[in-house]
Amino acid sequence: MCPCLRIERWEHKLRSLRPLTGQDSVVEGVLICLLASGHVLLEGVPGLGKTTLLRTLARTLRLKYSRIQFTPDLMPADIVGSVIIDTAEGGGKALRFQPGPVFANLVLADEINRATPKTQSALLEAMQESTVTSGTTTHELERPFLVMATQNPIEMEGTYPLPEAQLDRFLMKILVTYPTREELSRIVDRTIQREEQAPVAVMDRDAILEVRSVCREVLVAPHVREYAVRLVLATQPDQQEAHPLARSYVRYGSSPRGAQALVECGRVLALMRGRFHLSAEDIRAVAPAVLRHRIILNFDAHADGQTPETILPAIIQDVTAEAAAA
């Protein structure tokens, strides 16, 4: 079977499960991050199904799942593991590394901004290098490896904002919004059903790794690559190509990781849409989720009530118009 058709079939099966009613864009974004070898940050109020999504995804993909509840007293060893002393039958003792919950395929970092910066940084090596270092020994994490972190945007008391270095390691930041009236009615209907629908496994670890390799083969035309570069440069206020809004309201623009993420996420989306070539439309579709956490606003932006959600659409629209006219 054509790899593109196979991926489209798999993605359709995953979407048909609808672990989150009315959250198709969220499901699609998490799948893109998984297939693009990246991590995802979900922001939304409690009760919107963020935990349900990753738990259901693990069951449908036959992957090992773990959940870490971040709290102020959580220690780095509670995440990555620690060295313990084993006692043999003969009375001898030896040191042994006891893996922590990060040693899984899908890791849910629930309310990640409630842990201290020291504990948050324990995830940095795992997210960037897919390894965990304990003492002088480095342990490899099994692929695929996806960290899905969640945070509550409305309750800031007792939280520690994520440092920019850690935010940049998330491939996407996806906003989970409230369901519509019709979607809420379907949620209630499912709640009152006598039997809960069990997820059906549709993929496994080997299939996911195969899809990842196919994503690397998606063609990227020079003008599409240039479009991704223009988007990133437009967010950097000190560049000649900077957008007027970036010069006025952005303190620091997207890093080069933003351009890489636009291309990698766009490749996966192109395959999901049944194409072997990346288009500017694919990049524009993933741009808000890829860039919103990679720009740092200045004081004027906060004073004028500007947010990434008000600035990015204008930047993307103007860069798209310039690219089309070129």
XYZ file of N, CA, C and O in Angstrom, residues 136-255:
480
model
N 27.250 9.010 36.277
C 28.095 9.000 35.080
C 27.513 8.109 33.989
O 28.157 7.888 32.965
N 26.300 7.611 34.194
C 25.682 6.688 33.240
C 24.529 7.379 32.517
O 23.698 8.045 33.144
N 24.502 7.219 31.204
C 23.433 7.783 30.387
C 22.532 6.663 29.899
O 23.007 5.676 29.334
N 21.242 6.815 30.112
C 20.263 5.795 29.740
C 19.439 6.318 28.551
O 18.949 7.445 28.571
N 19.265 5.489 27.532
C 18.474 5.845 26.369
C 16.995 5.604 26.649
O 16.617 4.611 27.274
N 16.157 6.532 26.175
C 14.713 6.361 26.266
C 14.206 5.649 25.012
O 14.695 5.901 23.910
N 13.245 4.789 25.199
C 12.714 4.021 24.074
C 11.883 4.915 23.155
O 11.083 5.731 23.619
N 12.100 4.786 21.868
C 11.299 5.519 20.895
C 10.030 4.730 20.561
O 10.058 3.494 20.589
N 8.935 5.427 20.231
C 8.764 6.882 20.245
C 8.619 7.411 21.673
O 8.183 6.688 22.572
N 8.998 8.670 21.853
C 8.936 9.300 23.161
C 8.256 10.657 23.011
O 8.745 11.529 22.273
N 7.129 10.825 23.676
C 6.362 12.066 23.594
C 6.014 12.548 24.991
O 5.469 11.793 25.798
N 6.354 13.797 25.284
C 5.933 14.447 26.520
C 4.765 15.365 26.184
O 4.891 16.254 25.334
N 3.624 15.136 26.815
C 2.483 16.032 26.668
C 2.274 16.716 28.014
O 1.836 16.094 28.986
N 2.634 17.982 28.084
C 2.512 18.747 29.322
C 1.230 19.569 29.284
O 0.800 20.025 28.222
N 0.621 19.748 30.446
C -0.583 20.561 30.546
C -0.353 21.668 31.559
O 0.443 21.531 32.486
N -1.047 22.768 31.348
C -1.015 23.852 32.325
C -2.333 24.601 32.292
O -3.013 24.666 31.271
N -2.685 25.148 33.452
C -3.930 25.868 33.642
C -3.655 27.362 33.439
O -2.835 27.940 34.151
N -4.334 28.020 32.493
C -4.021 29.427 32.217
C -4.642 30.417 33.190
O -4.311 31.608 33.140
N -5.533 29.976 34.060
C -6.270 30.935 34.888
C -5.857 30.924 36.344
O -6.112 31.875 37.067
N -5.225 29.859 36.803
C -4.853 29.771 38.212
C -3.342 29.885 38.332
O -2.609 28.929 38.127
N -2.859 31.082 38.664
C -1.423 31.350 38.680
C -0.807 31.248 40.072
O 0.405 31.247 40.214
N -1.630 31.177 41.122
C -1.093 31.115 42.485
C -0.394 29.770 42.707
O -0.938 28.703 42.420
N 0.826 29.832 43.209
C 1.568 28.610 43.479
C 2.149 27.950 42.244
O 2.427 26.753 42.266
N 2.348 28.722 41.181
C 2.911 28.171 39.954
C 4.256 28.817 39.650
O 4.578 29.902 40.154
N 5.036 28.143 38.792
C 6.343 28.635 38.375
C 6.350 28.664 36.844
O 6.304 27.611 36.210
N 6.367 29.854 36.245
C 6.318 29.922 34.780
C 7.444 29.107 34.148
O 8.569 29.071 34.648
N 7.125 28.455 33.040
C 8.128 27.661 32.346
C 9.205 28.564 31.761
O 8.890 29.572 31.129
N 10.480 28.248 31.954
C 11.550 29.058 31.354
C 11.510 28.957 29.839
O 11.036 27.965 29.271
N 12.016 30.009 29.179
C 11.983 30.054 27.723
C 12.709 28.875 27.097
O 12.307 28.365 26.054
N 13.806 28.426 27.728
C 14.560 27.304 27.173
C 13.723 26.040 27.122
O 13.834 25.244 26.185
N 12.872 25.855 28.128
C 12.024 24.662 28.128
C 10.833 24.839 27.192
O 10.431 23.892 26.509
N 10.263 26.032 27.137
C 9.159 26.272 26.221
C 9.573 26.009 24.779
O 8.804 25.459 23.980
N 10.810 26.390 24.437
C 11.283 26.239 23.068
C 11.426 24.778 22.667
O 11.473 24.451 21.483
N 11.502 23.892 23.638
C 11.647 22.466 23.330
C 10.315 21.775 23.062
O 10.290 20.618 22.680
N 9.233 22.499 23.281
C 7.933 21.962 22.883
C 7.711 22.284 21.410
O 7.833 23.433 20.984
N 7.381 21.267 20.646
C 7.164 21.470 19.219
C 5.954 22.355 18.976
O 5.957 23.210 18.095
N 4.901 22.149 19.770
C 3.670 22.917 19.625
C 3.121 23.306 20.990
O 3.329 22.593 21.979
N 2.422 24.421 21.024
C 1.594 24.786 22.162
C 0.169 24.914 21.645
O -0.128 25.772 20.808
N -0.704 24.043 22.124
C -2.073 23.963 21.625
C -3.025 24.446 22.703
O -2.923 24.038 23.866
N -3.946 25.318 22.319
C -4.951 25.827 23.248
C -6.189 24.945 23.187
O -6.744 24.714 22.106
N -6.599 24.442 24.350
C -7.794 23.598 24.439
C -8.943 24.483 24.908
O -8.924 24.997 26.029
N -9.921 24.675 24.060
C -11.020 25.600 24.338
C -12.269 24.838 24.780
O -12.338 23.608 24.708
N -13.279 25.593 25.212
C -14.538 24.990 25.621
C -15.274 24.405 24.412
O -15.192 24.938 23.307
N -16.013 23.312 24.611
C -16.809 22.756 23.511
C -18.018 23.632 23.210
O -18.466 24.421 24.063
N -18.555 23.486 22.001
C -19.765 24.213 21.626
C -20.994 23.559 22.261
O -20.902 22.520 22.924
N -22.141 24.154 22.045
C -23.381 23.617 22.613
C -23.651 22.200 22.106
O -23.991 21.298 22.882
N -23.490 21.985 20.788
C -23.738 20.672 20.209
C -22.727 19.650 20.732
O -23.082 18.499 21.030
N -21.471 20.052 20.831
C -20.436 19.139 21.328
C -20.669 18.799 22.794
O -20.465 17.652 23.217
N -21.104 19.784 23.565
C -21.387 19.526 24.977
C -22.560 18.555 25.127
O -22.567 17.703 26.027
N -23.529 18.658 24.245
C -24.663 17.726 24.282
C -24.198 16.302 23.992
O -24.660 15.344 24.633
N -23.257 16.144 23.036
C -22.746 14.806 22.737
C -21.943 14.250 23.917
O -21.976 13.042 24.188
N -21.222 15.125 24.611
C -20.470 14.677 25.784
C -21.420 14.146 26.851
O -21.187 13.089 27.459
N -22.519 14.866 27.094
C -23.493 14.421 28.082
C -24.137 13.109 27.652
O -24.366 12.208 28.466
N -24.429 12.969 26.350
C -25.020 11.724 25.855
C -24.096 10.545 26.103
O -24.550 9.452 26.484
N -22.800 10.734 25.886
C -21.858 9.651 26.146
C -21.764 9.330 27.634
O -21.537 8.190 28.021
N -21.942 10.353 28.460
C -21.843 10.145 29.904
C -22.963 9.257 30.423
O -22.750 8.437 31.330
N -24.163 9.394 29.858
C -25.318 8.646 30.369
C -25.466 7.281 29.712
O -26.399 6.537 30.052
N -24.568 6.935 28.786
C -24.622 5.603 28.205
C -24.266 4.549 29.249
O -23.437 4.781 30.128
N -24.865 3.387 29.113
C -24.636 2.325 30.088
C -23.218 1.762 29.991
O -22.607 1.413 30.995
N -22.720 1.637 28.781
C -21.397 1.058 28.579
C -20.492 2.068 27.884
O -20.896 2.699 26.904
N -19.284 2.193 28.403
C -18.308 3.105 27.805
C -17.631 2.435 26.614
O -17.252 1.257 26.680
N -17.507 3.178 25.525
C -16.883 2.629 24.332
C -15.390 2.442 24.562
O -14.684 3.367 24.947
N -14.906 1.223 24.343
C -13.494 0.915 24.558
C -12.682 1.288 23.332
O -13.087 0.990 22.204
N -11.525 1.940 23.509
C -10.680 2.279 22.360
C -10.167 1.019 21.665
O -9.913 -0.009 22.305
N -10.020 1.092 20.357
C -9.532 -0.022 19.550
C -8.113 0.289 19.102
O -7.841 1.378 18.589
N -7.202 -0.652 19.309
C -5.809 -0.454 18.888
C -5.726 -0.472 17.365
O -6.223 -1.389 16.716
N -5.095 0.550 16.799
C -5.003 0.660 15.341
C -3.557 0.714 14.854
O -3.303 0.534 13.666
N -2.613 0.989 15.733
C -1.213 1.065 15.358
C -0.367 0.508 16.492
O -0.864 0.276 17.587
N 0.920 0.299 16.215
C 1.850 -0.104 17.264
C 3.152 0.682 17.107
O 3.263 1.551 16.235
N 4.099 0.357 17.951
C 5.359 1.110 17.979
C 6.081 1.047 16.636
O 6.568 2.068 16.128
N 6.182 -0.120 16.023
C 6.897 -0.258 14.757
C 6.233 0.555 13.655
O 6.913 1.155 12.810
N 4.898 0.574 13.643
C 4.193 1.336 12.620
C 4.453 2.834 12.768
O 4.630 3.548 11.781
N 4.488 3.310 14.025
C 4.746 4.733 14.248
C 6.146 5.115 13.776
O 6.343 6.149 13.133
N 7.132 4.271 14.073
C 8.499 4.545 13.622
C 8.586 4.521 12.102
O 9.345 5.292 11.509
N 7.797 3.659 11.476
C 7.782 3.624 10.006
C 7.200 4.911 9.439
O 7.720 5.472 8.473
N 6.125 5.391 10.060
C 5.519 6.639 9.600
C 6.504 7.794 9.763
O 6.619 8.669 8.892
N 7.241 7.799 10.867
C 8.227 8.867 11.080
C 9.259 8.898 9.965
O 9.665 9.973 9.496
N 9.713 7.733 9.533
C 10.707 7.692 8.459
C 10.120 8.184 7.149
O 10.811 8.838 6.359
N 8.838 7.899 6.915
C 8.194 8.371 5.688
C 8.057 9.894 5.708
O 8.200 10.561 4.678
N 7.800 10.457 6.878
C 7.658 11.914 6.980
C 8.920 12.633 6.521
O 8.860 13.739 5.975
N 10.068 12.017 6.757
C 11.336 12.628 6.361
C 11.491 12.697 4.847
O 12.362 13.415 4.341
N 10.684 11.926 4.112
C 10.811 11.870 2.658
C 9.885 12.836 1.939
O 9.905 12.915 0.716
N 9.045 13.562 2.677
C 8.154 14.530 2.055
C 8.974 15.652 1.416
O 9.886 16.206 2.038
N 8.662 15.975 0.170
C 9.431 16.970 -0.575
C 9.113 18.384 -0.087
O 7.957 18.714 0.197
N 10.150 19.202 0.002
C 10.006 20.599 0.407
C 10.581 21.478 -0.694
O 11.796 21.503 -0.910
N 9.724 22.182 -1.397
C 10.155 23.050 -2.485
C 10.863 24.284 -1.932
O 10.588 24.709 -0.804
N 11.786 24.883 -2.718
C 12.521 26.065 -2.223
C 11.609 27.216 -1.795
O 11.870 27.867 -0.784
N 10.522 27.473 -2.556
C 9.663 28.601 -2.190
C 8.880 28.322 -0.907
O 8.575 29.257 -0.152
N 8.588 27.066 -0.615
C 7.903 26.724 0.639
C 8.866 26.864 1.819
O 8.501 27.373 2.884
N 10.106 26.434 1.631
C 11.118 26.610 2.671
C 11.338 28.091 2.938
O 11.462 28.509 4.105
N 11.355 28.900 1.893
C 11.539 30.340 2.062
C 10.359 30.953 2.813
O 10.530 31.892 3.610
N 9.169 30.425 2.599
C 7.989 30.913 3.306
C 8.119 30.668 4.809
O 7.799 31.543 5.631
N 8.612 29.496 5.191
C 8.818 29.194 6.608
C 9.860 30.124 7.221
O 9.702 30.611 8.353
N 10.925 30.396 6.472
C 11.967 31.297 6.956
C 11.412 32.712 7.134
O 11.699 33.400 8.124
N 10.595 33.157 6.182
C 10.009 34.500 6.277
C 9.125 34.641 7.514
O 9.127 35.686 8.179
N 8.364 33.600 7.815
C 7.492 33.664 8.990
C 8.301 33.862 10.261
O 7.942 34.669 11.127
N 9.390 33.123 10.387
C 10.212 33.225 11.591
C 10.895 34.585 11.652
O 10.919 35.232 12.714
N 11.456 35.044 10.556
C 12.128 36.347 10.548
C 11.146 37.485 10.837
O 11.522 38.497 11.440
N 9.894 37.308 10.428
C 8.897 38.356 10.659
C 8.589 38.532 12.136
O 8.078 39.586 12.543
N 8.890 37.532 12.964
C 8.632 37.639 14.398
C 9.808 38.229 15.166
O 9.670 38.521 16.356
N 10.956 38.404 14.518
C 12.159 38.892 15.184
C 12.288 40.400 14.979
O 12.546 40.862 13.860
N 12.115 41.198 16.036
C 12.011 42.654 15.882
C 13.277 43.320 15.352
O 13.200 44.427 14.809
N 14.454 42.698 15.485
C 15.686 43.339 15.036
C 16.062 42.970 13.606
O 17.115 43.399 13.119
N 15.237 42.202 12.930
C 15.516 41.817 11.553
C 14.914 42.824 10.573
O 13.910 43.485 10.869
N 15.516 42.916 9.401
C 14.993 43.814 8.378
C 13.604 43.379 7.918
O 12.768 44.201 7.554
N 13.360 42.046 7.927
C 12.075 41.500 7.482
C 11.022 41.509 8.578
O 9.936 40.957 8.398
N 11.294 42.114 9.729
C 10.369 42.075 10.857
C 9.051 42.752 10.519
O 9.012 43.781 9.835
N 7.975 42.191 11.009
C 6.649 42.770 10.833
C 6.516 43.987 11.756
O 7.106 44.021 12.838
N 5.743 44.994 11.354
C 5.562 46.174 12.221
C 5.059 45.827 13.620
O 5.467 46.453 14.607
N 4.182 44.842 13.735
C 3.709 44.454 15.055
C 4.826 43.853 15.896
O 4.870 44.033 17.117
N 5.740 43.122 15.250
C 6.868 42.546 15.978
C 7.792 43.648 16.486
O 8.297 43.570 17.612
N 8.020 44.672 15.684
C 8.876 45.784 16.120
C 8.251 46.530 17.296
O 8.962 47.055 18.158
N 6.931 46.572 17.337
C 6.260 47.338 18.383
C 6.047 46.542 19.664
O 6.141 47.096 20.766
N 5.762 45.241 19.527
C 5.293 44.491 20.695
C 6.118 43.261 21.059
O 5.867 42.664 22.115
N 7.060 42.848 20.235
C 7.799 41.620 20.503
C 9.195 41.972 21.023
O 9.918 42.765 20.418
N 9.556 41.360 22.146
C 10.895 41.557 22.717
C 11.889 40.591 22.074
O 12.970 40.978 21.662
N 11.518 39.327 22.019
C 12.344 38.306 21.362
C 11.444 37.474 20.459
O 10.368 37.028 20.890
N 11.891 37.251 19.226
C 11.110 36.470 18.281
C 11.440 34.992 18.356
O 12.153 34.530 19.247
N 10.921 34.263 17.400
C 11.109 32.817 17.377
C 12.566 32.457 17.124
O 13.273 33.112 16.359
N 13.003 31.383 17.742
C 14.351 30.856 17.522
C 14.384 30.052 16.217
O 13.331 29.773 15.622
